[in-house]
JSON list of C-alpha atoms in Angstrom, two decimals:
[
{"chain": "A", "resi": 8, "resn": "MET", "atom": "CA", "xyz": [-2.53, 5.03, 26.35]},
{"chain": "A", "resi": 9, "resn": "SER", "atom": "CA", "xyz": [-4.36, 8.30, 26.88]},
{"chain": "A", "resi": 10, "resn": "GLN", "atom": "CA", "xyz": [-1.23, 10.28, 26.17]},
{"chain": "A", "resi": 11, "resn": "ALA", "atom": "CA", "xyz": [-0.28, 11.06, 22.59]},
{"chain": "A", "resi": 12, "resn": "VAL", "atom": "CA", "xyz": [1.88, 8.34, 21.11]},
{"chain": "A", "resi": 13, "resn": "LYS", "atom": "CA", "xyz": [4.95, 9.51, 19.23]},
{"chain": "A", "resi": 14, "resn": "GLU", "atom": "CA", "xyz": [5.78, 7.76, 15.99]},
{"chain": "A", "resi": 15, "resn": "PRO", "atom": "CA", "xyz": [9.18, 6.06, 16.13]},
{"chain": "A", "resi": 16, "resn": "ALA", "atom": "CA", "xyz": [11.88, 8.21, 14.54]},
{"chain": "A", "resi": 17, "resn": "VAL", "atom": "CA", "xyz": [13.15, 5.42, 12.30]},
{"chain": "A", "resi": 18, "resn": "LYS", "atom": "CA", "xyz": [10.84, 3.64, 9.84]},
{"chain": "A", "resi": 19, "resn": "THR", "atom": "CA", "xyz": [12.29, 0.24, 10.67]},
{"chain": "A", "resi": 20, "resn": "ASP", "atom": "CA", "xyz": [11.41, 0.84, 14.34]},
{"chain": "A", "resi": 21, "resn": "LEU", "atom": "CA", "xyz": [7.82, 1.48, 13.27]},
{"chain": "A", "resi": 22, "resn": "GLU", "atom": "CA", "xyz": [7.70, -1.59, 11.04]},
{"chain": "A", "resi": 23, "resn": "GLU", "atom": "CA", "xyz": [9.87, -4.02, 12.99]},
{"chain": "A", "resi": 24, "resn": "GLY", "atom": "CA", "xyz": [9.82, -2.65, 16.52]},
{"chain": "A", "resi": 25, "resn": "VAL", "atom": "CA", "xyz": [7.72, -3.55, 19.52]},
{"chain": "A", "resi": 26, "resn": "VAL", "atom": "CA", "xyz": [6.28, -0.10, 20.28]},
{"chain": "A", "resi": 27, "resn": "PHE", "atom": "CA", "xyz": [2.56, 0.24, 19.61]},
{"chain": "A", "resi": 28, "resn": "ALA", "atom": "CA", "xyz": [2.25, 3.59, 17.81]},
{"chain": "A", "resi": 29, "resn": "PRO", "atom": "CA", "xyz": [-1.08, 3.66, 15.94]},
{"chain": "A", "resi": 30, "resn": "LYS", "atom": "CA", "xyz": [-1.25, 6.28, 13.20]},
{"chain": "A", "resi": 31, "resn": "PHE", "atom": "CA", "xyz": [-4.60, 8.05, 13.18]},
{"chain": "A", "resi": 32, "resn": "ASP", "atom": "CA", "xyz": [-5.60, 9.98, 10.05]},
{"chain": "A", "resi": 33, "resn": "ALA", "atom": "CA", "xyz": [-6.26, 13.72, 9.78]},
{"chain": "A", "resi": 34, "resn": "HIS", "atom": "CA", "xyz": [-9.73, 13.13, 11.29]},
{"chain": "A", "resi": 35, "resn": "GLY", "atom": "CA", "xyz": [-8.28, 11.28, 14.26]},
{"chain": "A", "resi": 36, "resn": "LEU", "atom": "CA", "xyz": [-9.43, 7.88, 12.98]},
{"chain": "A", "resi": 37, "resn": "ILE", "atom": "CA", "xyz": [-7.84, 4.54, 12.20]},
{"chain": "A", "resi": 38, "resn": "VAL", "atom": "CA", "xyz": [-9.47, 1.81, 10.09]},
{"chain": "A", "resi": 39, "resn": "CYS", "atom": "CA", "xyz": [-10.29, -1.46, 11.82]},
{"chain": "A", "resi": 40, "resn": "VAL", "atom": "CA", "xyz": [-11.07, -4.75, 10.08]},
{"chain": "A", "resi": 41, "resn": "THR", "atom": "CA", "xyz": [-12.96, -7.14, 12.34]},
{"chain": "A", "resi": 42, "resn": "ILE", "atom": "CA", "xyz": [-12.96, -10.91, 11.79]},
{"chain": "A", "resi": 43, "resn": "GLU", "atom": "CA", "xyz": [-14.58, -13.79, 13.61]},
{"chain": "A", "resi": 44, "resn": "ALA", "atom": "CA", "xyz": [-11.74, -15.68, 15.28]},
{"chain": "A", "resi": 45, "resn": "SER", "atom": "CA", "xyz": [-13.21, -19.17, 14.92]},
{"chain": "A", "resi": 46, "resn": "THR", "atom": "CA", "xyz": [-14.10, -18.97, 11.21]},
{"chain": "A", "resi": 47, "resn": "ARG", "atom": "CA", "xyz": [-11.75, -16.19, 10.03]},
{"chain": "A", "resi": 48, "resn": "ASP", "atom": "CA", "xyz": [-14.77, -14.60, 8.26]},
{"chain": "A", "resi": 49, "resn": "VAL", "atom": "CA", "xyz": [-14.51, -10.85, 7.74]},
{"chain": "A", "resi": 50, "resn": "LEU", "atom": "CA", "xyz": [-17.39, -9.37, 9.69]},
{"chain": "A", "resi": 51, "resn": "MET", "atom": "CA", "xyz": [-17.00, -5.64, 9.20]},
{"chain": "A", "resi": 52, "resn": "VAL", "atom": "CA", "xyz": [-14.78, -2.64, 8.64]},
{"chain": "A", "resi": 53, "resn": "ALA", "atom": "CA", "xyz": [-15.18, 0.28, 11.00]},
{"chain": "A", "resi": 54, "resn": "TYR", "atom": "CA", "xyz": [-13.18, 3.14, 12.43]},
{"chain": "A", "resi": 55, "resn": "MET", "atom": "CA", "xyz": [-11.74, 3.85, 15.84]},
{"chain": "A", "resi": 56, "resn": "ASN", "atom": "CA", "xyz": [-10.59, 7.07, 17.35]},
{"chain": "A", "resi": 57, "resn": "GLN", "atom": "CA", "xyz": [-8.16, 7.11, 20.27]},
{"chain": "A", "resi": 58, "resn": "LEU", "atom": "CA", "xyz": [-10.96, 6.80, 22.84]},
{"chain": "A", "resi": 59, "resn": "ALA", "atom": "CA", "xyz": [-12.53, 3.81, 21.03]},
{"chain": "A", "resi": 60, "resn": "LEU", "atom": "CA", "xyz": [-9.15, 2.10, 20.90]},
{"chain": "A", "resi": 61, "resn": "GLU", "atom": "CA", "xyz": [-8.53, 2.80, 24.57]},
{"chain": "A", "resi": 62, "resn": "LYS", "atom": "CA", "xyz": [-11.98, 1.45, 25.56]},
{"chain": "A", "resi": 63, "resn": "THR", "atom": "CA", "xyz": [-11.45, -1.64, 23.42]},
{"chain": "A", "resi": 64, "resn": "ILE", "atom": "CA", "xyz": [-8.13, -2.38, 25.12]},
{"chain": "A", "resi": 65, "resn": "GLU", "atom": "CA", "xyz": [-9.47, -1.51, 28.58]},
{"chain": "A", "resi": 66, "resn": "THR", "atom": "CA", "xyz": [-12.70, -3.56, 28.42]},
{"chain": "A", "resi": 67, "resn": "GLY", "atom": "CA", "xyz": [-11.81, -6.37, 26.02]},
{"chain": "A", "resi": 68, "resn": "PHE", "atom": "CA", "xyz": [-14.90, -5.58, 23.92]},
{"chain": "A", "resi": 69, "resn": "ALA", "atom": "CA", "xyz": [-14.91, -3.80, 20.56]},
{"chain": "A", "resi": 70, "resn": "HIS", "atom": "CA", "xyz": [-15.69, -0.09, 20.59]},
{"chain": "A", "resi": 71, "resn": "TYR", "atom": "CA", "xyz": [-15.85, 1.98, 17.42]},
{"chain": "A", "resi": 72, "resn": "TRP", "atom": "CA", "xyz": [-16.32, 5.58, 16.33]},
{"chain": "A", "resi": 73, "resn": "SER", "atom": "CA", "xyz": [-19.45, 6.19, 14.28]},
{"chain": "A", "resi": 74, "resn": "ARG", "atom": "CA", "xyz": [-18.61, 8.67, 11.55]},
{"chain": "A", "resi": 75, "resn": "SER", "atom": "CA", "xyz": [-22.30, 9.22, 10.72]},
{"chain": "A", "resi": 76, "resn": "ARG", "atom": "CA", "xyz": [-23.51, 9.68, 14.31]},
{"chain": "A", "resi": 77, "resn": "ARG", "atom": "CA", "xyz": [-20.21, 11.21, 15.44]},
{"chain": "A", "resi": 78, "resn": "GLU", "atom": "CA", "xyz": [-20.17, 9.19, 18.63]},
{"chain": "A", "resi": 79, "resn": "LEU", "atom": "CA", "xyz": [-18.44, 6.33, 20.37]},
{"chain": "A", "resi": 80, "resn": "TRP", "atom": "CA", "xyz": [-20.31, 3.03, 20.35]},
{"chain": "A", "resi": 81, "resn": "ARG", "atom": "CA", "xyz": [-19.72, -0.32, 21.96]},
{"chain": "A", "resi": 82, "resn": "LYS", "atom": "CA", "xyz": [-20.61, -3.05, 19.48]},
{"chain": "A", "resi": 83, "resn": "GLY", "atom": "CA", "xyz": [-23.60, -4.98, 20.76]},
{"chain": "A", "resi": 84, "resn": "HIS", "atom": "CA", "xyz": [-24.62, -2.46, 23.44]},
{"chain": "A", "resi": 85, "resn": "THR", "atom": "CA", "xyz": [-28.18, -2.33, 22.10]},
{"chain": "A", "resi": 86, "resn": "SER", "atom": "CA", "xyz": [-28.28, -5.33, 19.72]},
{"chain": "A", "resi": 87, "resn": "GLY", "atom": "CA", "xyz": [-26.58, -7.91, 21.93]},
{"chain": "A", "resi": 88, "resn": "GLN", "atom": "CA", "xyz": [-24.17, -8.68, 19.06]},
{"chain": "A", "resi": 89, "resn": "THR", "atom": "CA", "xyz": [-21.12, -8.08, 21.21]},
{"chain": "A", "resi": 90, "resn": "GLN", "atom": "CA", "xyz": [-17.58, -8.59, 20.01]},
{"chain": "A", "resi": 91, "resn": "LYS", "atom": "CA", "xyz": [-15.21, -9.97, 22.64]},
{"chain": "A", "resi": 92, "resn": "VAL", "atom": "CA", "xyz": [-11.69, -9.18, 21.49]},
{"chain": "A", "resi": 93, "resn": "LEU", "atom": "CA", "xyz": [-9.38, -12.19, 21.41]},
{"chain": "A", "resi": 94, "resn": "SER", "atom": "CA", "xyz": [-6.58, -10.49, 19.48]},
{"chain": "A", "resi": 95, "resn": "LEU", "atom": "CA", "xyz": [-5.74, -6.98, 18.33]},
{"chain": "A", "resi": 96, "resn": "ARG", "atom": "CA", "xyz": [-3.16, -6.68, 15.57]},
{"chain": "A", "resi": 97, "resn": "VAL", "atom": "CA", "xyz": [-1.66, -3.69, 13.81]},
{"chain": "A", "resi": 98, "resn": "ASP", "atom": "CA", "xyz": [-0.40, -3.60, 10.22]},
{"chain": "A", "resi": 99, "resn": "CYS", "atom": "CA", "xyz": [3.18, -2.89, 9.14]},
{"chain": "A", "resi": 100, "resn": "ASP", "atom": "CA", "xyz": [2.96, 0.90, 9.17]},
{"chain": "A", "resi": 101, "resn": "GLN", "atom": "CA", "xyz": [0.50, 0.96, 12.07]},
{"chain": "A", "resi": 102, "resn": "ASP", "atom": "CA", "xyz": [-2.32, 2.76, 10.23]},
{"chain": "A", "resi": 103, "resn": "ALA", "atom": "CA", "xyz": [-4.81, -0.14, 10.28]},
{"chain": "A", "resi": 104, "resn": "LEU", "atom": "CA", "xyz": [-6.02, -2.54, 12.94]},
{"chain": "A", "resi": 105, "resn": "LEU", "atom": "CA", "xyz": [-7.28, -6.12, 12.82]},
{"chain": "A", "resi": 106, "resn": "LEU", "atom": "CA", "xyz": [-9.56, -7.38, 15.57]},
{"chain": "A", "resi": 107, "resn": "GLU", "atom": "CA", "xyz": [-10.18, -11.09, 16.00]},
{"chain": "A", "resi": 108, "resn": "VAL", "atom": "CA", "xyz": [-13.39, -11.42, 17.97]},
{"chain": "A", "resi": 109, "resn": "GLU", "atom": "CA", "xyz": [-15.81, -13.86, 19.47]},
{"chain": "A", "resi": 110, "resn": "VAL", "atom": "CA", "xyz": [-19.29, -12.73, 18.50]},
{"chain": "A", "resi": 111, "resn": "GLY", "atom": "CA", "xyz": [-22.04, -12.72, 21.11]},
{"chain": "A", "resi": 112, "resn": "GLY", "atom": "CA", "xyz": [-25.79, -12.60, 20.72]},
{"chain": "A", "resi": 113, "resn": "ASP", "atom": "CA", "xyz": [-27.11, -14.18, 17.55]},
{"chain": "A", "resi": 114, "resn": "GLY", "atom": "CA", "xyz": [-23.64, -14.25, 15.94]},
{"chain": "A", "resi": 115, "resn": "LYS", "atom": "CA", "xyz": [-24.37, -11.50, 13.44]},
{"chain": "A", "resi": 116, "resn": "ALA", "atom": "CA", "xyz": [-22.34, -8.34, 13.02]},
{"chain": "A", "resi": 117, "resn": "CYS", "atom": "CA", "xyz": [-24.11, -6.29, 10.33]},
{"chain": "A", "resi": 118, "resn": "HIS", "atom": "CA", "xyz": [-26.82, -3.79, 11.18]},
{"chain": "A", "resi": 119, "resn": "THR", "atom": "CA", "xyz": [-28.85, -5.31, 8.30]},
{"chain": "A", "resi": 120, "resn": "GLY", "atom": "CA", "xyz": [-29.21, -8.53, 10.30]},
{"chain": "A", "resi": 121, "resn": "ARG", "atom": "CA", "xyz": [-26.57, -10.48, 8.41]},
{"chain": "A", "resi": 122, "resn": "LYS", "atom": "CA", "xyz": [-23.52, -12.23, 9.83]},
{"chain": "A", "resi": 123, "resn": "SER", "atom": "CA", "xyz": [-21.13, -10.06, 7.82]},
{"chain": "A", "resi": 124, "resn": "CYS", "atom": "CA", "xyz": [-21.32, -6.62, 6.25]},
{"chain": "A", "resi": 125, "resn": "PHE", "atom": "CA", "xyz": [-19.80, -8.22, 3.12]},
{"chain": "A", "resi": 126, "resn": "TYR", "atom": "CA", "xyz": [-22.91, -9.96, 1.80]},
{"chain": "A", "resi": 127, "resn": "ARG", "atom": "CA", "xyz": [-22.78, -8.84, -1.85]},
{"chain": "A", "resi": 128, "resn": "ALA", "atom": "CA", "xyz": [-20.37, -9.70, -4.65]},
{"chain": "A", "resi": 129, "resn": "LEU", "atom": "CA", "xyz": [-19.60, -7.82, -7.86]},
{"chain": "A", "resi": 130, "resn": "LYS", "atom": "CA", "xyz": [-20.42, -9.63, -11.11]},
{"chain": "A", "resi": 131, "resn": "GLY", "atom": "CA", "xyz": [-18.50, -9.14, -14.35]},
{"chain": "A", "resi": 132, "resn": "ASP", "atom": "CA", "xyz": [-21.22, -6.85, -15.71]},
{"chain": "A", "resi": 133, "resn": "GLY", "atom": "CA", "xyz": [-20.85, -4.49, -12.75]},
{"chain": "A", "resi": 134, "resn": "ALA", "atom": "CA", "xyz": [-24.03, -5.61, -10.97]},
{"chain": "A", "resi": 135, "resn": "LEU", "atom": "CA", "xyz": [-24.10, -6.74, -7.37]},
{"chain": "A", "resi": 136, "resn": "ILE", "atom": "CA", "xyz": [-25.39, -10.17, -6.42]},
{"chain": "A", "resi": 137, "resn": "PHE", "atom": "CA", "xyz": [-26.17, -11.43, -2.96]},
{"chain": "A", "resi": 138, "resn": "ALA", "atom": "CA", "xyz": [-23.57, -13.90, -1.74]},
{"chain": "A", "resi": 139, "resn": "ALA", "atom": "CA", "xyz": [-24.50, -17.01, 0.20]},
{"chain": "A", "resi": 140, "resn": "GLU", "atom": "CA", "xyz": [-25.26, -16.35, 3.86]},
{"chain": "A", "resi": 141, "resn": "GLY", "atom": "CA", "xyz": [-22.39, -17.00, 6.20]},
{"chain": "A", "resi": 142, "resn": "GLY", "atom": "CA", "xyz": [-19.93, -14.69, 4.51]}
]
């Protein structure tokens, strides 16, 4: 997959075909939603560049591109909170990915020490409240 992937010429081929042709944005990134396979809980949203996607496919463990550090990182390399990829899906126009993972380590995915990065909910008055742990 290290060679540039050409987008199918016909939109229906992109949407209904069997060719994997991920569409990276102008910065060379594609959004990736990561869920825990056993619970279906959304763990995080991150970005991949082509190298991160290649490493993920090659190793079977989630790799992402850090926009703030501007570097490739393997999830769990330092924290132990690895993400073993059980399934990689692409959306209809191939500009977003969905990883279904088995979480290693303590089962948490967020750098704040929580299971999920989505630990706050918006109230009607516009304030954030902390959601129950586990989601």
